[in-house]
mmCIF file of C-alpha atoms in Angstrom:
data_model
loop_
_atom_site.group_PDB
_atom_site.id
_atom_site.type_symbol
_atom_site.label_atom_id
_atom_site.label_comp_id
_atom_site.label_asym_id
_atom_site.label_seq_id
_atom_site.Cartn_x
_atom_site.Cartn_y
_atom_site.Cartn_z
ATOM 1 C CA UNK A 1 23.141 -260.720 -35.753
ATOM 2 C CA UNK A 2 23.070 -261.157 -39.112
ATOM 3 C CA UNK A 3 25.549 -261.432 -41.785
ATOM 4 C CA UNK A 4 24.934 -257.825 -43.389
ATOM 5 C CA UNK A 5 24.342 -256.362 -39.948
ATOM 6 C CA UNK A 6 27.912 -258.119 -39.165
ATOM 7 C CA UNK A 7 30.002 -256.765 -42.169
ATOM 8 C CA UNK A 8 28.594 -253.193 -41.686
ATOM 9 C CA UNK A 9 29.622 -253.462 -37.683
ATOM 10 C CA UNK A 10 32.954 -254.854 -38.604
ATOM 11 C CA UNK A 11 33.206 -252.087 -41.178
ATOM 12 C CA UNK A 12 32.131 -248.877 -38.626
ATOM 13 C CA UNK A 13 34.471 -250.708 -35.867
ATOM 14 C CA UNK A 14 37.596 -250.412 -37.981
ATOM 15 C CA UNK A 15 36.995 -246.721 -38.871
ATOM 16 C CA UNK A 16 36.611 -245.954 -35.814
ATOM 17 C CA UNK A 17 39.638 -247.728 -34.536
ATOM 18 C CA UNK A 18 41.553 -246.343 -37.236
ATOM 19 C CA UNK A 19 44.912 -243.954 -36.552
ATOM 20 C CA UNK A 20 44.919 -242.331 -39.848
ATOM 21 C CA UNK A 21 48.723 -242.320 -40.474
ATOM 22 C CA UNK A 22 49.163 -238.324 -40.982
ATOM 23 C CA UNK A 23 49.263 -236.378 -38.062
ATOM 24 C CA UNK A 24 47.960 -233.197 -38.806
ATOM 25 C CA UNK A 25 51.068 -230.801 -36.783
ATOM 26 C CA UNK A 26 53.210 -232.678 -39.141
ATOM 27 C CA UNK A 27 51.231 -232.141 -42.152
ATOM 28 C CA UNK A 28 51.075 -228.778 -41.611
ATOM 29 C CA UNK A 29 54.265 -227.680 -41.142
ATOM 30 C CA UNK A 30 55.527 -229.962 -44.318
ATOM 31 C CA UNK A 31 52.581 -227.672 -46.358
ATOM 32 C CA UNK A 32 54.380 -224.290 -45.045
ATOM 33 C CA UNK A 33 57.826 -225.707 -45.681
ATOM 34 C CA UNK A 34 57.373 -225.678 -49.218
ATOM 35 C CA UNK A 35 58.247 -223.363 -51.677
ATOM 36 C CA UNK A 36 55.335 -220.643 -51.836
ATOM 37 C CA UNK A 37 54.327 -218.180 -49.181
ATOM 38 C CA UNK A 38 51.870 -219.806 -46.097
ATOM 39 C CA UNK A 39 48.008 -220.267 -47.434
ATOM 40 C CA UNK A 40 49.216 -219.433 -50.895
ATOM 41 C CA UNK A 41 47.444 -222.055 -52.468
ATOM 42 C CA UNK A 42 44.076 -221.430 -50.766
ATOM 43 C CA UNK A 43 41.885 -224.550 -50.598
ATOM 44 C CA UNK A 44 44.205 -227.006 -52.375
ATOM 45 C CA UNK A 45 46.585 -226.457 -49.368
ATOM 46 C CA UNK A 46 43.497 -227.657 -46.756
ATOM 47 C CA UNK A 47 43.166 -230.321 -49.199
ATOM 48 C CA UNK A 48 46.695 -231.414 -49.834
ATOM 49 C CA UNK A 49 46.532 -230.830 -45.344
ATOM 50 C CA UNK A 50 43.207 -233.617 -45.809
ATOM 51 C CA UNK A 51 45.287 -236.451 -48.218
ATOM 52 C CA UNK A 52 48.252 -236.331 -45.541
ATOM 53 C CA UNK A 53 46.162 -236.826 -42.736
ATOM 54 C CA UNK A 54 44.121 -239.782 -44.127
ATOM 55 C CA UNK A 55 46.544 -241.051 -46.432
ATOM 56 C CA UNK A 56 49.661 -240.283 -45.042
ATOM 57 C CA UNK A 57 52.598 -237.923 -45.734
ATOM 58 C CA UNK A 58 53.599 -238.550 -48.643
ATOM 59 C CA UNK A 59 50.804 -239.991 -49.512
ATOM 60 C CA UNK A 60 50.740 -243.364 -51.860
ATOM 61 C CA UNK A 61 50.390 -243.171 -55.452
ATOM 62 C CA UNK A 62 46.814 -241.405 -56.372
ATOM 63 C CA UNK A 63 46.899 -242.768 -59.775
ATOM 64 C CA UNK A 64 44.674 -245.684 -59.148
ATOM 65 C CA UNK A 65 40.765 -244.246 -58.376
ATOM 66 C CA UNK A 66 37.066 -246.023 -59.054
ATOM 67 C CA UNK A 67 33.845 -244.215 -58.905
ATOM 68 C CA UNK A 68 30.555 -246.515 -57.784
ATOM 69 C CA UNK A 69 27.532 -246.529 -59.607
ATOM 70 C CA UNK A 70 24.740 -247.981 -57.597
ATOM 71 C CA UNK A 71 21.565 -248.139 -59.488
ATOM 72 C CA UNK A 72 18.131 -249.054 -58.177
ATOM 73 C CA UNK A 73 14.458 -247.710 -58.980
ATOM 74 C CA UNK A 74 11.866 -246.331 -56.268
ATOM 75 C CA UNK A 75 8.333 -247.298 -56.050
ATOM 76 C CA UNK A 76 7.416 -243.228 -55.420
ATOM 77 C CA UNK A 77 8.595 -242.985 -59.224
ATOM 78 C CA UNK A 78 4.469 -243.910 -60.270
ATOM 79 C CA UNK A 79 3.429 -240.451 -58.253
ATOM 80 C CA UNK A 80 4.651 -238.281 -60.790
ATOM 81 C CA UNK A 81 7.676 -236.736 -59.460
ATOM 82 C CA UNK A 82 10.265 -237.029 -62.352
ATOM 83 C CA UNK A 83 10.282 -235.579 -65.746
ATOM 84 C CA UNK A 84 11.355 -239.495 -66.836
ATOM 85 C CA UNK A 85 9.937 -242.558 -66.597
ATOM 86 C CA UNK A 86 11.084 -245.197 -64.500
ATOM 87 C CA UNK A 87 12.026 -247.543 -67.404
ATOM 88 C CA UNK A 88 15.270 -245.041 -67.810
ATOM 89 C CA UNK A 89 16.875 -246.389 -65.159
ATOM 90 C CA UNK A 90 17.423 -249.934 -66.797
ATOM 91 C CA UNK A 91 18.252 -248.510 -69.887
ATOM 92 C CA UNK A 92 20.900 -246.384 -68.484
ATOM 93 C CA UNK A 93 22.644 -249.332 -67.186
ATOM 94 C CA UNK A 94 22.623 -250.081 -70.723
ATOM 95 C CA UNK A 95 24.115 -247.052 -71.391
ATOM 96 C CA UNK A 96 26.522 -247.501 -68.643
ATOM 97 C CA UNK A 97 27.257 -250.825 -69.538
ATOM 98 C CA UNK A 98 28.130 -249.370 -73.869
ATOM 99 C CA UNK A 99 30.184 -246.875 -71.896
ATOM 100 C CA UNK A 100 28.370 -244.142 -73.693
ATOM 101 C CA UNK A 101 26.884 -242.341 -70.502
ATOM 102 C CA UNK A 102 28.836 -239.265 -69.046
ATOM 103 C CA UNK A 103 30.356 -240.683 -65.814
ATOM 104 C CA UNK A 104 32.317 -243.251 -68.730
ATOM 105 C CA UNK A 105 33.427 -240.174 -70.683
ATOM 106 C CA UNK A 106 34.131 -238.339 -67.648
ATOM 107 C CA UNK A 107 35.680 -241.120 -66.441
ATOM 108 C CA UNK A 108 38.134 -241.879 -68.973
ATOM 109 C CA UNK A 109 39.094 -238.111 -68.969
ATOM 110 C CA UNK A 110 40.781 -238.902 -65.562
ATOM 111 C CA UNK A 111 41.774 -242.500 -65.598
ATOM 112 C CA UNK A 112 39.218 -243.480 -63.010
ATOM 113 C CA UNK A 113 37.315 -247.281 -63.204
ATOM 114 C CA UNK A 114 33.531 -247.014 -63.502
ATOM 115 C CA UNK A 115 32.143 -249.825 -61.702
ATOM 116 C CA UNK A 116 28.156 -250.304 -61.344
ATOM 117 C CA UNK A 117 26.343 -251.900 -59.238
ATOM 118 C CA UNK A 118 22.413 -253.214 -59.988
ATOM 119 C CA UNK A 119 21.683 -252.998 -56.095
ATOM 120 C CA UNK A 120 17.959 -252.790 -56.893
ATOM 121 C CA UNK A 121 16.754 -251.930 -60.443
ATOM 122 C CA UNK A 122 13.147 -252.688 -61.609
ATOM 123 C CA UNK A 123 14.290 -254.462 -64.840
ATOM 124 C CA UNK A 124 16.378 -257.574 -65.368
ATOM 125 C CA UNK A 125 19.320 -256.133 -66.619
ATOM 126 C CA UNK A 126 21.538 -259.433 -66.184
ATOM 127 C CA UNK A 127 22.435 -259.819 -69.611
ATOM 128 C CA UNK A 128 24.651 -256.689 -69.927
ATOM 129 C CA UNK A 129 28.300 -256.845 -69.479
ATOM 130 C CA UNK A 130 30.198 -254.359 -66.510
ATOM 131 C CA UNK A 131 27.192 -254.533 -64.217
ATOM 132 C CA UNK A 132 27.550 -256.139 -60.952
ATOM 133 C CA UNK A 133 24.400 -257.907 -60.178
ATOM 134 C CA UNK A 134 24.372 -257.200 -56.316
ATOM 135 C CA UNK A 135 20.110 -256.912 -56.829
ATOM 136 C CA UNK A 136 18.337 -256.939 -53.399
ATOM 137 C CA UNK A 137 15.129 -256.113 -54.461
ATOM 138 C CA UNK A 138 13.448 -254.923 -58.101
ATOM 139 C CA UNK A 139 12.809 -251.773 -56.600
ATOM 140 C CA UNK A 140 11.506 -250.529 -53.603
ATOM 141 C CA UNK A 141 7.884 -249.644 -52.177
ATOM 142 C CA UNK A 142 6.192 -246.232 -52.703
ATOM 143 C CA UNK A 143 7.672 -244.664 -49.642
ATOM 144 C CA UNK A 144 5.058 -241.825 -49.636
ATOM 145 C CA UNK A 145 2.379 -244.765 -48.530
ATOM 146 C CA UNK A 146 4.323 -247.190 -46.785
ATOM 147 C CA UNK A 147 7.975 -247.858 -45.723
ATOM 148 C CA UNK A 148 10.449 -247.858 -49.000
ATOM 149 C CA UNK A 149 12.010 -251.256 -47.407
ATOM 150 C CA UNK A 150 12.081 -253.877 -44.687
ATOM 151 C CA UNK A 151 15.015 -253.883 -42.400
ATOM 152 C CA UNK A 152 16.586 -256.675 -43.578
ATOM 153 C CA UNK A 153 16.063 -255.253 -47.340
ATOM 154 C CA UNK A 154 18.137 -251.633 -45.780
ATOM 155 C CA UNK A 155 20.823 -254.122 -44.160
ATOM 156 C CA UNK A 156 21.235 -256.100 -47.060
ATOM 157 C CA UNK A 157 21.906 -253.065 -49.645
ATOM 158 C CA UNK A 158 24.209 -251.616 -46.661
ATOM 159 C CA UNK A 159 26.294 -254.893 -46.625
ATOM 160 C CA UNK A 160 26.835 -254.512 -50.263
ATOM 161 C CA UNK A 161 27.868 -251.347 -50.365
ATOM 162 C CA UNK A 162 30.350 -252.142 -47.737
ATOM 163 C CA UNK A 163 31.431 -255.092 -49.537
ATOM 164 C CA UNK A 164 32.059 -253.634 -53.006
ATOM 165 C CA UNK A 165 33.714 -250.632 -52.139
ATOM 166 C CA UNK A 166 35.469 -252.282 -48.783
ATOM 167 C CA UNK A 167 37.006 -254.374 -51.515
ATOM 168 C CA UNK A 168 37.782 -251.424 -54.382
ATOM 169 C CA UNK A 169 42.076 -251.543 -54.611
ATOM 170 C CA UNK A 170 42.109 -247.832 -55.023
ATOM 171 C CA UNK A 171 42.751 -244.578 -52.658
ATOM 172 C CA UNK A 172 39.974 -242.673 -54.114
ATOM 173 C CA UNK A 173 36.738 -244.019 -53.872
ATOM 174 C CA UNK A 174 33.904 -242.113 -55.755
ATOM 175 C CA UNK A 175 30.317 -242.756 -54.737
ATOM 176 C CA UNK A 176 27.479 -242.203 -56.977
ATOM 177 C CA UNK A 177 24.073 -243.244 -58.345
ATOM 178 C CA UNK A 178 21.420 -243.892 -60.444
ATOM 179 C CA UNK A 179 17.708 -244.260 -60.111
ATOM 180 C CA UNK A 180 14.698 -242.508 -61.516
ATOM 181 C CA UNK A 181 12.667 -240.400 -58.545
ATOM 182 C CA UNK A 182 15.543 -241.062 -56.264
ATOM 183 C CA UNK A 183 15.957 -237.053 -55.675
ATOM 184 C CA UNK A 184 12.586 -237.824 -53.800
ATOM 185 C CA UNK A 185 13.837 -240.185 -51.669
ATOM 186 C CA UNK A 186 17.248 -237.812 -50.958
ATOM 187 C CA UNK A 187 14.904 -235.496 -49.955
ATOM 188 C CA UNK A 188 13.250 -236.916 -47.778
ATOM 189 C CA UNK A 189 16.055 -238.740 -46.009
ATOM 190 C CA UNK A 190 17.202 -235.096 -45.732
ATOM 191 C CA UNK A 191 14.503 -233.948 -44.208
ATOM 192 C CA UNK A 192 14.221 -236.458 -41.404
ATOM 193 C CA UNK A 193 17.429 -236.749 -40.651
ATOM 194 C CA UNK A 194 17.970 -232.976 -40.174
ATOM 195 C CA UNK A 195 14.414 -231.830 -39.592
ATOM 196 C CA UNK A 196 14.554 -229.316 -42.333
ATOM 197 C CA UNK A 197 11.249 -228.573 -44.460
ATOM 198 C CA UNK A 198 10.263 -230.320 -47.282
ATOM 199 C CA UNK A 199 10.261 -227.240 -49.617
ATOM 200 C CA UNK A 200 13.914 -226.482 -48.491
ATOM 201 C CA UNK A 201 15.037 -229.853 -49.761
ATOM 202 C CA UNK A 202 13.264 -230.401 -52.557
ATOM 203 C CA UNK A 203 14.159 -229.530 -55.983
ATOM 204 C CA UNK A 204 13.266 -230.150 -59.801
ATOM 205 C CA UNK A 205 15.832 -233.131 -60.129
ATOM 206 C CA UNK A 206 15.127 -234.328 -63.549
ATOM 207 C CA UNK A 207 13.857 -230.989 -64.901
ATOM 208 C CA UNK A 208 10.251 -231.404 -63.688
ATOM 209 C CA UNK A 209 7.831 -228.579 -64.240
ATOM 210 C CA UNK A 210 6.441 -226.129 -61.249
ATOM 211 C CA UNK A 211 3.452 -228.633 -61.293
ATOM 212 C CA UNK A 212 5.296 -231.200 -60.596
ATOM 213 C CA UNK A 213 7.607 -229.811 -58.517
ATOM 214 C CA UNK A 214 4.404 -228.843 -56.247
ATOM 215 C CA UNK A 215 3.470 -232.371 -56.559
ATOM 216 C CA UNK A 216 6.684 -233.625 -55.170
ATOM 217 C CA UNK A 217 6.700 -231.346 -52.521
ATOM 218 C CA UNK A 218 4.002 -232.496 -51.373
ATOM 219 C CA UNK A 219 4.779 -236.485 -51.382
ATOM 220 C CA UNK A 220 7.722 -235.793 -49.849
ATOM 221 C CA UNK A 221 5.846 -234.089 -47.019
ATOM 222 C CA UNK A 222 3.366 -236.301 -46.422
ATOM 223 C CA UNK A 223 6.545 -238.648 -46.195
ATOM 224 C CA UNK A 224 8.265 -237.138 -43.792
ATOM 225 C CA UNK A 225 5.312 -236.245 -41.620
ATOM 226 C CA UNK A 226 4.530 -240.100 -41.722
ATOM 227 C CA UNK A 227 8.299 -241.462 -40.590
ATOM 228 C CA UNK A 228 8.648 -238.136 -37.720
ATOM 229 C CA UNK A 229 5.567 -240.040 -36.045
ATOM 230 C CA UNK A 230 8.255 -242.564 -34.927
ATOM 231 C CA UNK A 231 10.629 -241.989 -32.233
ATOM 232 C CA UNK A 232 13.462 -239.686 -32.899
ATOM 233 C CA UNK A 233 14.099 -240.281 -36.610
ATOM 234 C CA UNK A 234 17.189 -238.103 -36.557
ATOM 235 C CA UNK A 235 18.972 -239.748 -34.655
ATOM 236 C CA UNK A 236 18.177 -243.646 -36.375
ATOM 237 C CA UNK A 237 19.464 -243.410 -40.087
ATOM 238 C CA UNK A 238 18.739 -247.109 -39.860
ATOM 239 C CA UNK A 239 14.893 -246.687 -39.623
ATOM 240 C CA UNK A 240 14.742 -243.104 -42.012
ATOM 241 C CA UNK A 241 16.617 -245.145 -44.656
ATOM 242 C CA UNK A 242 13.986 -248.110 -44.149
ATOM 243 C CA UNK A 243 11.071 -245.700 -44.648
ATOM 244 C CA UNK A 244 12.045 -243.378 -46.993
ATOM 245 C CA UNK A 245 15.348 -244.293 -48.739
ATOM 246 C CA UNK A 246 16.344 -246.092 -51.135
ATOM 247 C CA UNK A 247 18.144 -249.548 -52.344
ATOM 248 C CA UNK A 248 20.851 -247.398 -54.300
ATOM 249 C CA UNK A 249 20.662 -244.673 -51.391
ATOM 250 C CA UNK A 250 21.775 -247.329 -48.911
ATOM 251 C CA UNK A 251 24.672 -248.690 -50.574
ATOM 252 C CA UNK A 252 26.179 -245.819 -51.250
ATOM 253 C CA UNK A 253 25.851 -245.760 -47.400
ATOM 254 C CA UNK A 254 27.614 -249.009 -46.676
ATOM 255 C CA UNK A 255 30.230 -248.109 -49.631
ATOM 256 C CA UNK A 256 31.110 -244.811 -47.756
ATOM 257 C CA UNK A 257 31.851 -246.409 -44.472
ATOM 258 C CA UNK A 258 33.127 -249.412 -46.660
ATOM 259 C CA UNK A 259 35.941 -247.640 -48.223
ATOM 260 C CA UNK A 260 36.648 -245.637 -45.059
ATOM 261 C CA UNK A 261 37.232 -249.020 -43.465
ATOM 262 C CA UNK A 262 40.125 -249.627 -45.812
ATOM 263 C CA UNK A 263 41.758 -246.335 -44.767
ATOM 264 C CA UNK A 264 40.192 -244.580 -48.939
ATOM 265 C CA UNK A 265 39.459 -241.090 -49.580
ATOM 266 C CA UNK A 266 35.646 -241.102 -49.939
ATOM 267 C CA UNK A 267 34.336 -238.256 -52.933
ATOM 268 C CA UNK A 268 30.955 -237.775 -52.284
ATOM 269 C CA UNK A 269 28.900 -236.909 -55.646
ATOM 270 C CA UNK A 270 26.025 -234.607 -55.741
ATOM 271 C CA UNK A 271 22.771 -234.614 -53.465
ATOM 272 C CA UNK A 272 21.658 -238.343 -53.875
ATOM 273 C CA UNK A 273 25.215 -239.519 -52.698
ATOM 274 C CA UNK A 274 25.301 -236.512 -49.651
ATOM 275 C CA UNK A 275 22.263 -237.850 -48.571
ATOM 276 C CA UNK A 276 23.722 -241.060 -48.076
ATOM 277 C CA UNK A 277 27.182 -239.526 -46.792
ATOM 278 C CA UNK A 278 24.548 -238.163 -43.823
ATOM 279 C CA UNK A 279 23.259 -241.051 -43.164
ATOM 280 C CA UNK A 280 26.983 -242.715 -43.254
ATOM 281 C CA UNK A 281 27.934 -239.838 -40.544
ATOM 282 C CA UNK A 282 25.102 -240.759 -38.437
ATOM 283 C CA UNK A 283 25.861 -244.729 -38.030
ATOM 284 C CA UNK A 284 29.687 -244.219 -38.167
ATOM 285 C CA UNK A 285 30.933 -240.891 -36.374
ATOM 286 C CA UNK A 286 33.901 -241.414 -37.075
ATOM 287 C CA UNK A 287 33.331 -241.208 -40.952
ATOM 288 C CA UNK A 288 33.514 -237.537 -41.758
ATOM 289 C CA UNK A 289 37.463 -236.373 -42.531
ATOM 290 C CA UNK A 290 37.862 -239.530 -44.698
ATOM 291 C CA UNK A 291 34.480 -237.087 -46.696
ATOM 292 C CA UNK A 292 35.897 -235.141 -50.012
ATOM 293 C CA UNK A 293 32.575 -233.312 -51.399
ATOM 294 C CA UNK A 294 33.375 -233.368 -55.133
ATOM 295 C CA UNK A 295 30.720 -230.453 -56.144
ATOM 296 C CA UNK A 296 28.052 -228.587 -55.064
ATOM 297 C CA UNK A 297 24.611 -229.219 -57.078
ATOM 298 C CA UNK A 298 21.879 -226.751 -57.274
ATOM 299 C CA UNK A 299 19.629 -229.498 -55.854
ATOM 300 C CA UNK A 300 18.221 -226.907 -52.843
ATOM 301 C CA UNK A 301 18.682 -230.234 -50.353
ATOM 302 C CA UNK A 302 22.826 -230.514 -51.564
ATOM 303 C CA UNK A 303 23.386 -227.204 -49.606
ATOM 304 C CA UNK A 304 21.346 -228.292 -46.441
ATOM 305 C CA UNK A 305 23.085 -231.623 -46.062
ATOM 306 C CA UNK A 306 26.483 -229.903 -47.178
ATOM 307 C CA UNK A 307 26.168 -227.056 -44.112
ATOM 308 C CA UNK A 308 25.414 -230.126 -41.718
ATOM 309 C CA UNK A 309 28.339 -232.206 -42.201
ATOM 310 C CA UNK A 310 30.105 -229.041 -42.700
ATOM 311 C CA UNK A 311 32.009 -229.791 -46.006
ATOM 312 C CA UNK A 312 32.855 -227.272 -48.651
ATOM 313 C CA UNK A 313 32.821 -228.378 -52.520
ATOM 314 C CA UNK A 314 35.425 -228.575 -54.601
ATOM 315 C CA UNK A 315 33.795 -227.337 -57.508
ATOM 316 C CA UNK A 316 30.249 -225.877 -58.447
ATOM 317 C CA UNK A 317 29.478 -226.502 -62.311
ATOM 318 C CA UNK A 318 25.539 -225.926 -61.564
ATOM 319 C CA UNK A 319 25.130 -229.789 -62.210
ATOM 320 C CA UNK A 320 22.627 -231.987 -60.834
ATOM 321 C CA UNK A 321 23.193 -235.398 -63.389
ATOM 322 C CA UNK A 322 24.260 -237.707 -60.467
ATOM 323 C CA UNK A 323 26.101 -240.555 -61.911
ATOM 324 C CA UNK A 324 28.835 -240.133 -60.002
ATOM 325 C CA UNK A 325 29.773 -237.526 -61.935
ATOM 326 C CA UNK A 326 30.732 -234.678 -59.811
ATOM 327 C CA UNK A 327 33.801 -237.360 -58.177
ATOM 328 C CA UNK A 328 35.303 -238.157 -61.604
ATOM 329 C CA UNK A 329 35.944 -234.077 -62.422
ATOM 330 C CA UNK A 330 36.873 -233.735 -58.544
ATOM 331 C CA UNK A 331 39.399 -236.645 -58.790
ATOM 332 C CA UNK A 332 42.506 -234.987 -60.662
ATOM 333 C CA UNK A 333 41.767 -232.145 -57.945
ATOM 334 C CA UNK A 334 42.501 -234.729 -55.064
ATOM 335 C CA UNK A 335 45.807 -235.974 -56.962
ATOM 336 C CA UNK A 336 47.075 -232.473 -56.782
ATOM 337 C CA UNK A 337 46.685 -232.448 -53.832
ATOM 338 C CA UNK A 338 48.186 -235.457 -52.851
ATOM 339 C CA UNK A 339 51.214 -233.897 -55.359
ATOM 340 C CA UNK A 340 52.521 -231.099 -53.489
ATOM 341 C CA UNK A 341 53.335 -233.521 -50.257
ATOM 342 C CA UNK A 342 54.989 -235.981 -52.323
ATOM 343 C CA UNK A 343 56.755 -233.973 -55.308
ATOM 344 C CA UNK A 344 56.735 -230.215 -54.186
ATOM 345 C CA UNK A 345 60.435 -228.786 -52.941
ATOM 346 C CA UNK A 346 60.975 -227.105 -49.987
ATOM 347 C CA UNK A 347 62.869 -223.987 -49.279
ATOM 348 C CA UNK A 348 65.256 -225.958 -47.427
ATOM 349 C CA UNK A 349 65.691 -228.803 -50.345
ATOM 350 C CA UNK A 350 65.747 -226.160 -52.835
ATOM 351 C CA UNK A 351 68.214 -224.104 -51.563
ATOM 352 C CA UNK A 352 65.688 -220.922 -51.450
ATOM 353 C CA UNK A 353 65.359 -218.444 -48.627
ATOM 354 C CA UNK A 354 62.419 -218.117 -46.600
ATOM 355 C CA UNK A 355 60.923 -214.776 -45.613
ATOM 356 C CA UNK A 356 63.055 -213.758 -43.554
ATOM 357 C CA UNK A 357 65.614 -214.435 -46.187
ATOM 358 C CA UNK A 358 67.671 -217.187 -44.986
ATOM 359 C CA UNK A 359 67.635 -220.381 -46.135
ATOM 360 C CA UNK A 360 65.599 -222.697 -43.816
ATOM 361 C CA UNK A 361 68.348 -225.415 -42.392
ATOM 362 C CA UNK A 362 71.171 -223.976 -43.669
ATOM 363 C CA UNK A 363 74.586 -223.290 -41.465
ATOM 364 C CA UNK A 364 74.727 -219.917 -40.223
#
């Protein structure tokens, strides 16, 4: 076996072997303690139920969070299927990299690290400062013509993915992206790991035009019909990601079950980073409650993958920018979470009676 196959075993074996320290009875009943009718509080209470059973109760300080940027072009980028060229990608690691693109505002809004990964971008972006140079490959293979990747190519993005984020010192771990035409390559994964139709997955990404959102429909179709040939491509995320994923697609992989390893809250991003949170579920079963979705995109594919690994949003701005966006406006959402456990009274501490108007614990 080798070394990248290794580290991404290691990594699914300790999530699996994992006792989350909250147990969810407990939980519970701490969350209907406290001083506010039952349910009051809606979804921040299944939340706040979500941090206390991965985190524990009270959970550790929240203040420390880092969102991933993994960044890699796609061959499939020459067939016409964004509104940008692929050149953007490199010079949005510039951007990145000046701290002038919106994840680094967003960012700083919250208190959350940006940290950015070149996993597999076309250009040599090695002279610019805050990227990681983790580069696999400069980009991967047209995947409408030919597999994106070879396996050891898929294994070796996985491992750093795992690495990276296995070795992030925060709770919250955000997982995002960049890469020009990598919607494509979402889509697709989408579609052959849940068997759902290209034109239910497929959406204008960039802002593309209804000509070339035909056009992409269409390559991803022919790419999906290509990879279904194979044996059973639902259930092998291994071989889907090989065919029709990409570099940035499978670290974001790796970093999910990466930072699950390490016991982290994982905030998935928008449809490029739920594609890979699919993929994630399907090596690691174990993965999904350590899964926060941040937002829901209007990406058609986000809702498809969403209703699979049955998560609900946080928010829904009607974005679709990527970048890991979607995690740094879902982050202070996850600390309040975390704050009613550890800060919140009770009716018993605070000396308040309960419905049935005594106080809870006190002498009768």
């Amino acid at each position: 076996m080798s070394t990248s196959a290794t580290l991404l075993e290691e990594a699914i074996g300790r999530v699996v072997a994992a006792a989350p320290p909250g147990d969810p009875v407990a939980v519970q009943t701490h969350l209907d303690a406290l001083t506010k009718p039952p349910g009051s509080l809606g979804r921040l209470e299944a939340l706040a139920l979500q941090v206390g059973c991965v985190l524990g109760d009270p959970p550790p300080s929240l203040d420390r969070a880092v969102v991933f940027v993994f960044a890699a072009d796609h061959g499939v980028s020459a067939r016409g299927v964004s509104a940008y060229p692929a050149e953007v990608t490199a010079q949005m690691c510039a951007n990145f990299s000046g701290g002038g693109a919106a994840i680094n505002v967003l960012a700083r809004t919250c208190g959350a690290q940006v940290r950015v990964v070149d996993v597999g971008v076309a250009a040599d972006v090695a002279g610019l400062d805050g990227i990681e140079h983790r580069k696999v490959r400069a980009g991967t293979d047209d995947l409408s013509a030919r597999p994106a990747m070879t396996a050891e190519e898929v294994m070796a993005a996985l491992a750093v993915g795992v690495e990276v984020a296995g070795g992030a010192d925060a709770w919250l771990v955000g997982v995002g992206e960049m890469g020009i035409a990598n919607t494509t390559a979402a889509a697709a994964v989408t579609a052959c790991l849940t068997g759902a139709a290209a034109h239910e997955v497929v959406g204008r990404g960039t802002g593309i035009d209804d000509r070339g959102l035909a056009r992409k429909r269409e390559v991803v179709k022919h790419a999906v019909a290509r990879v279904v040939r194979l044996e059973d491509p639902r259930d092998d995320a291994l071989e889907v990601l090989r065919q029709v994923g990409g570099l940035e697609i499978a670290a974001m992989t790796g970093a999910m079950v990466g930072a699950a390893a390490r016991g982290a809250l994982v905030l998935v991003d928008g449809f490029i980073s739920s594609a890979a949170a699919l993929a994630a579920c399907r090596l690691c079963t174990a993965l999904p409650p350590y899964l926060v979705a941040s937002h829901r995109s209007t990406e058609p594919g986000h809702a498809v993958v969403l209703d699979t690994l049955g998560l609900v949003p946080l928010l829904d701005f009607e974005m679709r920018l990527g970048e890991g966006t979607g995690c740094a406006l879902a982050i202070p959402v996850v600390r309040a979470g975390g704050a009613l456990l550890s800060d919140m009274a009770t009716f018993q501490s605070a000396g308040i009676s309960g419905p049935g108007g005594d106080v809870p614990g006190a002498a009768s």
